[in-house]
Amino acid sequence: MTIAKVAPFAVEQWMDAHETHARYNIAETCVASISLDDLRGLSEDKSSEIWSSTTKLTYGSIRGSEKLRTNLANRYSAKKPFQADNILITPGAIAANMTVFYGLIGKGDHVICHYPTYQQLYEIPERLGAEVDYWRAEESKKWQLDIEDLKSLIRPNTRMIIINNPHNPSGAIVPKSTLDLLIEVAEAHDLIIMADEVYRPIFHSISPGSPDFPPSVLSLGYAKTIATGSLSKAYSLAGIRVGWIASRSTEIIEACAQARDYTTISVSQLDDQIAAYALDNDCIHSLLSRNIQLAKRNLEILERFVESHRWACEWVKPVAGTTAFIKISHMGTPVDDVAFCQKLMEDASVMLVPGSRCFGNGKDFKGFVRFGFCCETDVLEIGLEKMRLFMKKGYRAVPLADEESA
């Protein structure tokens, strides 16, 4: 008997193997998580309940409660009103992405995906029978995408372009000028644009007034756009497992809703109510202010570490999101990033993510490690201090990357 086999999800397997054992987890990609008491404390309305204990625990609203979807629609209505009916609620962004692909991608399709990025975004379309090409962002170009590269990848059967903005693992953004050109290309070829915007709106190093500031793809005037997101990363509520799919195209939303029927009837009513509370105007501004300030403070701490270790560390400083992609070298040659992360864990109980295993299929991004710098500030400070001591001693025992593939 042949059993269908999905490629290992490298970053999730690495996190699962190490995060419960690490004393200093500076690989986590969520802004430091909060409790329900913390959430209540951030709300301006102290009298409102996070959830009602009298609610009967039925399946609830299949597509998500009206309150939750309306609060989310308000987040996308800055330039043009967005309708709650154009949003589907899912168990996290990972389920949102999966639902989009399951509903819209199949055998014979061609997909172009931002690379490097979260493995699900290119692995699942390929698993569903599509051909996938990488739209490569290069460190030498500050992790920016080139529209001419995109044009060269388009085929007659291209159906979807996938981007991740803000970008995991680098913390770069796809700026407004590139998004505008992307829309032009997609319209010319009648393509769907799907943007995983799960790290939005953690913009810690760019002002909304900047011409490069990236709006959501939903605000760019092209109907065949999809945005996915969740309460996990930017909103510090990974434990409630609430994400969403949003599109101005009713046809796209209905296709995703049909696919969703086969995977998820609804999300927990308790989770839905907590998410609606967090996204309400009484709470969301304080929550995001807390998280953006934490990101700014922690990025300054990480930057001081990188600058004091320029003999070994090289990076493009993140602009947004919660992650940084840092290249570790010895005398100019990249280290074996997997061995580096393993030894750092063994010697100092500090957790990082190896770039070549988790973002490069073992071939690309030798020497790169991903930091998640939006943990509690004291965890980052102590973790970096442990790493500083490791760089004096244990680091020199780490083997170098294979020079042929580096």
Short mmCIF file of C-alpha atoms in Angstrom, two decimals:
data_model
loop_
_atom_site.label_atom_id
_atom_site.label_comp_id
_atom_site.label_asym_id
_atom_site.label_seq_id
_atom_site.Cartn_x
_atom_site.Cartn_y
_atom_site.Cartn_z
CA MET A 1 0.00 0.00 0.00
CA THR A 2 1.28 3.47 -0.92
CA ILE A 3 0.58 6.19 1.61
CA ALA A 4 0.54 9.79 0.40
CA LYS A 5 3.28 11.69 2.13
CA VAL A 6 3.39 15.42 2.77
CA ALA A 7 6.83 17.00 2.96
CA PRO A 8 7.89 17.70 6.57
CA PHE A 9 6.90 21.19 7.71
CA ALA A 10 10.40 22.06 8.82
CA VAL A 11 9.87 25.20 10.88
CA GLU A 12 6.87 23.78 12.75
CA GLN A 13 8.74 20.55 13.49
CA TRP A 14 11.75 22.52 14.75
CA MET A 15 9.54 24.66 17.00
CA ASP A 16 7.70 21.62 18.31
CA ALA A 17 10.95 19.81 19.09
CA HIS A 18 12.59 22.67 20.98
CA GLU A 19 10.23 25.36 22.24
CA THR A 20 9.02 23.53 25.33
CA HIS A 21 12.61 22.82 26.41
CA ALA A 22 14.25 26.18 25.69
CA ARG A 23 14.72 28.42 28.69
CA TYR A 24 15.13 31.43 26.42
CA ASN A 25 12.91 31.17 23.36
CA ILE A 26 13.96 34.01 21.06
CA ALA A 27 12.57 32.20 18.03
CA GLU A 28 8.86 32.70 18.78
CA THR A 29 7.12 34.77 16.12
CA CYS A 30 4.15 36.05 18.16
CA VAL A 31 4.34 39.34 19.98
CA ALA A 32 4.58 38.33 23.66
CA SER A 33 1.31 36.63 24.49
CA ILE A 34 -1.22 38.06 26.91
CA SER A 35 -3.82 36.62 29.26
CA LEU A 36 -7.52 37.40 29.37
CA ASP A 37 -6.86 39.56 32.42
CA ASP A 38 -4.25 41.47 30.42
CA LEU A 39 -6.72 41.88 27.56
CA ARG A 40 -9.40 43.21 29.89
CA GLY A 41 -6.87 45.63 31.34
CA LEU A 42 -6.12 47.02 27.87
CA SER A 43 -9.78 47.73 27.12
CA GLU A 44 -11.15 51.20 27.74
CA ASP A 45 -14.50 49.68 28.68
CA LYS A 46 -13.87 47.83 31.94
CA SER A 47 -17.55 46.92 32.28
CA SER A 48 -17.83 44.83 29.12
CA GLU A 49 -17.55 41.05 29.32
CA ILE A 50 -14.98 39.18 27.25
CA TRP A 51 -17.49 36.38 26.85
CA SER A 52 -20.95 35.59 28.10
CA SER A 53 -21.23 32.60 30.39
CA THR A 54 -24.90 32.22 29.40
CA THR A 55 -24.15 31.62 25.71
CA LYS A 56 -25.22 28.13 24.66
CA LEU A 57 -22.24 26.36 23.16
CA THR A 58 -23.65 25.48 19.76
CA TYR A 59 -21.58 25.66 16.59
CA GLY A 60 -22.35 29.36 16.52
CA SER A 61 -22.19 31.45 13.36
CA ILE A 62 -20.70 29.21 10.69
CA ARG A 63 -18.75 31.98 8.94
CA GLY A 64 -17.92 33.82 12.16
CA SER A 65 -20.04 36.10 14.31
CA GLU A 66 -21.35 39.33 12.86
CA LYS A 67 -19.53 41.31 15.56
CA LEU A 68 -16.16 39.71 14.84
CA ARG A 69 -16.46 40.04 11.08
CA THR A 70 -17.66 43.65 11.39
CA ASN A 71 -14.72 44.55 13.63
CA LEU A 72 -12.37 42.99 11.09
CA ALA A 73 -14.09 44.72 8.18
CA ASN A 74 -13.49 48.03 9.93
CA ARG A 75 -9.76 47.30 9.90
CA TYR A 76 -9.86 47.06 6.09
CA SER A 77 -12.09 50.11 5.55
CA ALA A 78 -9.55 52.94 5.85
CA LYS A 79 -9.71 53.87 2.15
CA LYS A 80 -12.85 52.14 0.94
CA PRO A 81 -15.65 50.48 2.94
CA PHE A 82 -15.22 46.74 3.37
CA GLN A 83 -18.16 44.42 4.02
CA ALA A 84 -18.35 41.87 6.83
CA ASP A 85 -19.87 39.38 4.38
CA ASN A 86 -16.52 39.32 2.55
CA ILE A 87 -14.74 37.77 5.52
CA LEU A 88 -14.57 34.10 6.61
CA ILE A 89 -13.33 33.18 10.08
CA THR A 90 -10.97 30.21 10.36
CA PRO A 91 -8.93 28.44 13.08
CA GLY A 92 -5.82 30.58 12.65
CA ALA A 93 -4.09 31.92 9.54
CA ILE A 94 -2.67 28.49 8.78
CA ALA A 95 -6.22 27.21 8.23
CA ALA A 96 -7.06 30.36 6.27
CA ASN A 97 -4.17 29.75 3.88
CA MET A 98 -5.03 26.07 3.55
CA THR A 99 -8.66 26.90 2.78
CA VAL A 100 -7.68 29.39 0.07
CA PHE A 101 -5.46 26.84 -1.63
CA TYR A 102 -7.93 23.98 -1.28
CA GLY A 103 -10.71 26.10 -2.71
CA LEU A 104 -8.86 27.80 -5.55
CA ILE A 105 -5.80 25.77 -6.61
CA GLY A 106 -5.64 22.41 -8.36
CA LYS A 107 -3.85 20.19 -10.84
CA GLY A 108 -2.74 22.02 -13.96
CA ASP A 109 -2.51 25.41 -12.26
CA HIS A 110 0.70 27.38 -11.97
CA VAL A 111 1.45 29.39 -8.83
CA ILE A 112 4.17 31.97 -8.19
CA CYS A 113 5.23 32.31 -4.55
CA HIS A 114 7.34 34.84 -2.67
CA TYR A 115 10.52 33.12 -1.44
CA PRO A 116 11.82 32.58 1.19
CA THR A 117 8.66 32.43 3.23
CA TYR A 118 6.51 30.21 5.40
CA GLN A 119 6.77 26.75 3.86
CA GLN A 120 3.00 26.19 3.73
CA LEU A 121 2.62 28.95 1.13
CA TYR A 122 4.45 27.01 -1.58
CA GLU A 123 4.30 23.43 -0.30
CA ILE A 124 0.52 23.07 -0.21
CA PRO A 125 -0.17 24.42 -3.74
CA GLU A 126 2.39 21.94 -5.04
CA ARG A 127 0.78 19.17 -2.98
CA LEU A 128 -2.56 20.03 -4.58
CA GLY A 129 -1.09 19.43 -8.03
CA ALA A 130 -0.02 22.93 -9.05
CA GLU A 131 3.37 23.80 -10.47
CA VAL A 132 5.14 26.32 -8.25
CA ASP A 133 7.84 28.83 -9.12
CA TYR A 134 9.66 30.98 -6.56
CA TRP A 135 9.62 34.76 -6.80
CA ARG A 136 12.91 35.23 -5.04
CA ALA A 137 13.75 38.02 -2.64
CA GLU A 138 17.51 38.42 -2.26
CA GLU A 139 19.47 39.54 0.78
CA SER A 140 21.75 41.53 -1.55
CA LYS A 141 18.65 43.54 -2.59
CA LYS A 142 17.47 44.02 1.01
CA TRP A 143 14.96 41.19 0.57
CA GLN A 144 13.04 43.17 -2.06
CA LEU A 145 11.05 41.62 -4.90
CA ASP A 146 11.71 42.52 -8.54
CA ILE A 147 8.70 42.96 -10.80
CA GLU A 148 10.71 42.04 -13.90
CA ASP A 149 11.53 38.73 -12.25
CA LEU A 150 7.82 38.18 -11.69
CA LYS A 151 6.97 38.92 -15.31
CA SER A 152 9.50 36.33 -16.45
CA LEU A 153 7.77 33.65 -14.36
CA ILE A 154 4.24 34.10 -15.69
CA ARG A 155 2.86 31.29 -17.86
CA PRO A 156 -0.45 30.80 -19.72
CA ASN A 157 -1.70 28.61 -16.83
CA THR A 158 -0.58 30.92 -14.00
CA ARG A 159 -3.48 31.32 -11.60
CA MET A 160 -2.17 32.90 -8.40
CA ILE A 161 0.67 35.04 -7.04
CA ILE A 162 1.37 34.60 -3.33
CA ILE A 163 3.17 37.16 -1.19
CA ASN A 164 3.93 37.46 2.51
CA ASN A 165 3.79 41.08 3.71
CA PRO A 166 5.32 41.89 6.20
CA HIS A 167 7.79 39.18 5.37
CA ASN A 168 8.72 36.15 7.43
CA PRO A 169 11.64 35.55 8.05
CA SER A 170 13.37 38.84 7.13
CA GLY A 171 11.01 41.47 8.51
CA ALA A 172 11.13 43.30 5.16
CA ILE A 173 8.06 44.83 3.53
CA VAL A 174 6.76 44.77 0.00
CA PRO A 175 6.49 48.56 -0.45
CA LYS A 176 3.56 50.44 -1.94
CA SER A 177 5.37 51.04 -5.24
CA THR A 178 5.97 47.30 -5.74
CA LEU A 179 2.40 46.47 -4.74
CA ASP A 180 1.08 48.92 -7.33
CA LEU A 181 3.18 47.27 -10.04
CA LEU A 182 2.08 43.84 -8.82
CA ILE A 183 -1.55 44.87 -9.25
CA GLU A 184 -0.84 46.03 -12.81
CA VAL A 185 0.71 42.68 -13.70
CA ALA A 186 -2.09 40.69 -12.06
CA GLU A 187 -4.81 42.70 -13.80
CA ALA A 188 -3.10 42.32 -17.17
CA HIS A 189 -3.09 38.52 -16.79
CA ASP A 190 -6.31 38.14 -14.74
CA LEU A 191 -4.45 36.56 -11.81
CA ILE A 192 -5.40 36.19 -8.16
CA ILE A 193 -3.11 37.84 -5.63
CA MET A 194 -3.04 36.19 -2.22
CA ALA A 195 -1.24 38.05 0.57
CA ASP A 196 -0.47 36.38 3.87
CA GLU A 197 -0.64 39.51 6.05
CA VAL A 198 -0.41 37.72 9.37
CA TYR A 199 2.30 40.11 10.69
CA ARG A 200 0.27 43.17 9.80
CA PRO A 201 0.02 45.78 11.39
CA ILE A 202 3.30 45.51 13.34
CA PHE A 203 5.10 48.36 11.53
CA HIS A 204 7.80 49.32 14.00
CA SER A 205 10.35 50.97 11.70
CA ILE A 206 8.29 52.74 9.05
CA SER A 207 5.76 55.53 9.37
CA PRO A 208 2.28 55.32 7.83
CA GLY A 209 3.17 58.60 6.13
CA SER A 210 6.09 57.06 4.25
CA PRO A 211 5.56 56.59 0.48
CA ASP A 212 6.86 53.02 0.94
CA PHE A 213 4.31 52.15 3.63
CA PRO A 214 2.42 49.04 2.40
CA PRO A 215 -1.37 49.11 2.53
CA SER A 216 -3.27 45.85 2.62
CA VAL A 217 -3.70 44.35 -0.84
CA LEU A 218 -7.44 44.72 -0.29
CA SER A 219 -7.17 48.51 -0.58
CA LEU A 220 -5.45 48.62 -3.98
CA GLY A 221 -8.54 48.65 -6.20
CA TYR A 222 -8.28 45.14 -7.64
CA ALA A 223 -11.07 42.72 -6.73
CA LYS A 224 -9.12 39.48 -7.21
CA THR A 225 -7.05 39.99 -4.08
CA ILE A 226 -7.11 37.91 -0.90
CA ALA A 227 -5.68 38.77 2.51
CA THR A 228 -5.27 36.25 5.30
CA GLY A 229 -4.46 37.06 8.90
CA SER A 230 -4.92 35.98 12.48
CA LEU A 231 -4.95 37.10 16.09
CA SER A 232 -1.75 35.12 16.77
CA LYS A 233 1.22 37.21 15.67
CA ALA A 234 0.39 40.91 15.80
CA TYR A 235 -2.35 40.61 18.45
CA SER A 236 -0.66 38.28 20.98
CA LEU A 237 -3.58 35.82 21.11
CA ALA A 238 -2.29 32.65 19.47
CA GLY A 239 -4.10 30.51 22.02
CA ILE A 240 -7.57 31.36 20.74
CA ARG A 241 -6.82 30.05 17.22
CA VAL A 242 -8.74 32.68 15.24
CA GLY A 243 -7.79 33.71 11.71
CA TRP A 244 -9.58 34.93 8.62
CA ILE A 245 -9.83 35.12 4.84
CA ALA A 246 -10.85 38.47 3.35
CA SER A 247 -11.50 39.41 -0.28
CA ARG A 248 -13.55 42.01 -2.13
CA SER A 249 -14.49 39.27 -4.60
CA THR A 250 -17.71 37.52 -3.59
CA GLU A 251 -16.85 34.72 -6.02
CA ILE A 252 -13.55 34.09 -4.23
CA ILE A 253 -15.15 34.18 -0.78
CA GLU A 254 -17.86 31.73 -1.84
CA ALA A 255 -15.29 29.34 -3.32
CA CYS A 256 -13.35 29.47 -0.05
CA ALA A 257 -16.57 28.99 1.94
CA GLN A 258 -17.36 25.82 -0.01
CA ALA A 259 -13.86 24.50 0.65
CA ARG A 260 -14.14 25.46 4.30
CA ASP A 261 -17.29 23.31 4.67
CA TYR A 262 -15.09 20.23 4.23
CA THR A 263 -12.55 21.25 6.84
CA THR A 264 -14.05 23.46 9.55
CA ILE A 265 -17.70 23.91 10.47
CA SER A 266 -16.97 26.92 12.69
CA VAL A 267 -14.52 28.19 15.24
CA SER A 268 -15.19 27.94 18.96
CA GLN A 269 -17.78 30.46 20.15
CA LEU A 270 -15.53 31.30 23.09
CA ASP A 271 -12.63 32.05 20.75
CA ASP A 272 -14.88 34.09 18.47
CA GLN A 273 -16.07 36.25 21.38
CA ILE A 274 -12.54 36.85 22.68
CA ALA A 275 -11.39 37.83 19.18
CA ALA A 276 -14.32 40.23 18.74
CA TYR A 277 -13.51 41.82 22.11
CA ALA A 278 -9.83 42.28 21.18
CA LEU A 279 -10.67 43.86 17.82
CA ASP A 280 -13.30 46.22 19.21
CA ASN A 281 -12.46 49.93 19.16
CA ASP A 282 -12.40 49.95 22.95
CA CYS A 283 -9.45 47.55 22.98
CA ILE A 284 -7.58 47.30 19.70
CA HIS A 285 -5.74 50.61 19.84
CA SER A 286 -4.26 49.93 23.29
CA LEU A 287 -3.37 46.38 22.29
CA LEU A 288 -1.56 47.42 19.11
CA SER A 289 0.16 50.33 20.86
CA ARG A 290 1.49 47.90 23.47
CA ASN A 291 2.71 45.50 20.80
CA ILE A 292 4.33 48.04 18.48
CA GLN A 293 6.13 49.67 21.41
CA LEU A 294 7.38 46.26 22.52
CA ALA A 295 8.62 45.54 19.00
CA LYS A 296 10.46 48.89 18.84
CA ARG A 297 12.08 48.42 22.24
CA ASN A 298 13.16 44.86 21.56
CA LEU A 299 14.47 45.62 18.07
CA GLU A 300 16.78 48.24 19.59
CA ILE A 301 18.12 45.58 21.95
CA LEU A 302 18.68 43.13 19.10
CA GLU A 303 20.32 45.81 16.96
CA ARG A 304 22.84 46.56 19.73
CA PHE A 305 23.68 42.86 19.85
CA VAL A 306 24.16 42.65 16.08
CA GLU A 307 26.30 45.80 15.95
CA SER A 308 28.55 44.52 18.73
CA HIS A 309 28.98 41.22 16.87
CA ARG A 310 29.59 42.54 13.36
CA TRP A 311 32.58 40.21 13.17
CA ALA A 312 30.10 37.32 13.01
CA CYS A 313 26.63 38.77 12.32
CA GLU A 314 25.20 40.34 9.17
CA TRP A 315 21.61 41.45 8.61
CA VAL A 316 19.17 43.65 6.80
CA LYS A 317 17.45 45.39 9.69
CA PRO A 318 13.73 44.50 9.82
CA VAL A 319 11.14 47.12 8.95
CA ALA A 320 8.01 45.36 10.22
CA GLY A 321 6.76 42.18 11.80
CA THR A 322 8.39 40.20 14.58
CA THR A 323 11.32 38.41 12.93
CA ALA A 324 14.87 39.07 11.79
CA PHE A 325 17.01 36.91 9.49
CA ILE A 326 20.64 37.12 10.57
CA LYS A 327 23.61 35.53 8.83
CA ILE A 328 26.23 34.01 11.14
CA SER A 329 29.74 33.60 9.72
CA HIS A 330 33.22 32.69 10.88
CA MET A 331 36.06 34.50 9.14
CA GLY A 332 33.69 35.34 6.29
CA THR A 333 32.33 31.80 5.77
CA PRO A 334 28.78 30.96 6.85
CA VAL A 335 28.49 28.57 9.76
CA ASP A 336 26.39 25.43 9.63
CA ASP A 337 23.23 27.11 10.89
CA VAL A 338 21.58 23.86 12.01
CA ALA A 339 24.63 22.89 14.08
CA PHE A 340 24.82 26.46 15.40
CA CYS A 341 21.22 26.41 16.63
CA GLN A 342 21.58 22.93 18.10
CA LYS A 343 24.76 23.80 20.01
CA LEU A 344 23.34 27.12 21.21
CA MET A 345 20.36 25.19 22.57
CA GLU A 346 22.57 22.57 24.22
CA ASP A 347 25.06 25.01 25.74
CA ALA A 348 22.84 27.95 26.63
CA SER A 349 19.20 26.78 26.34
CA VAL A 350 18.62 29.57 23.82
CA MET A 351 16.35 28.77 20.90
CA LEU A 352 16.71 30.11 17.36
CA VAL A 353 15.53 28.73 14.00
CA PRO A 354 18.05 27.53 11.37
CA GLY A 355 17.43 29.20 8.02
CA SER A 356 18.69 26.51 5.67
CA ARG A 357 16.53 23.78 7.20
CA CYS A 358 13.38 25.79 7.83
CA PHE A 359 13.37 28.21 4.89
CA GLY A 360 15.81 26.88 2.33
CA ASN A 361 15.10 23.14 1.97
CA GLY A 362 18.64 22.49 3.17
CA LYS A 363 20.12 24.28 0.15
CA ASP A 364 19.52 28.01 0.41
CA PHE A 365 20.28 30.42 3.28
CA LYS A 366 23.25 28.61 4.74
CA GLY A 367 24.37 30.36 7.90
CA PHE A 368 21.10 32.24 8.39
CA VAL A 369 19.14 32.02 11.63
CA ARG A 370 15.73 33.49 12.34
CA PHE A 371 15.23 35.48 15.51
CA GLY A 372 11.78 36.19 16.92
CA PHE A 373 12.51 39.35 18.86
CA CYS A 374 9.04 40.29 20.14
CA CYS A 375 9.05 38.00 23.16
CA GLU A 376 9.04 39.44 26.69
CA THR A 377 11.89 41.96 26.87
CA ASP A 378 13.63 40.25 29.77
CA VAL A 379 13.64 36.93 27.88
CA LEU A 380 15.29 38.63 24.90
CA GLU A 381 17.85 40.43 27.06
CA ILE A 382 18.87 37.33 29.00
CA GLY A 383 18.79 35.16 25.89
CA LEU A 384 21.09 37.54 24.03
CA GLU A 385 23.41 37.71 27.02
CA LYS A 386 23.62 33.90 27.03
CA MET A 387 24.26 34.04 23.29
CA ARG A 388 26.97 36.66 23.79
CA LEU A 389 28.81 34.27 26.11
CA PHE A 390 28.28 31.44 23.62
CA MET A 391 29.82 33.56 20.86
CA LYS A 392 32.98 33.82 22.97
CA LYS A 393 33.31 30.08 23.50
CA GLY A 394 30.99 27.50 21.96
CA TYR A 395 30.58 29.36 18.67
CA ARG A 396 34.10 28.51 17.56
CA ALA A 397 33.33 24.81 17.75
CA VAL A 398 30.43 25.11 15.29
CA PRO A 399 31.34 23.65 11.86
CA LEU A 400 31.21 25.79 8.76
CA ALA A 401 28.58 25.36 6.08
CA ASP A 402 29.46 23.30 3.05
CA GLU A 403 31.32 25.88 0.98
CA GLU A 404 30.06 24.38 -2.29
CA SER A 405 26.40 24.98 -1.35
CA ALA A 406 26.88 28.08 0.80
#
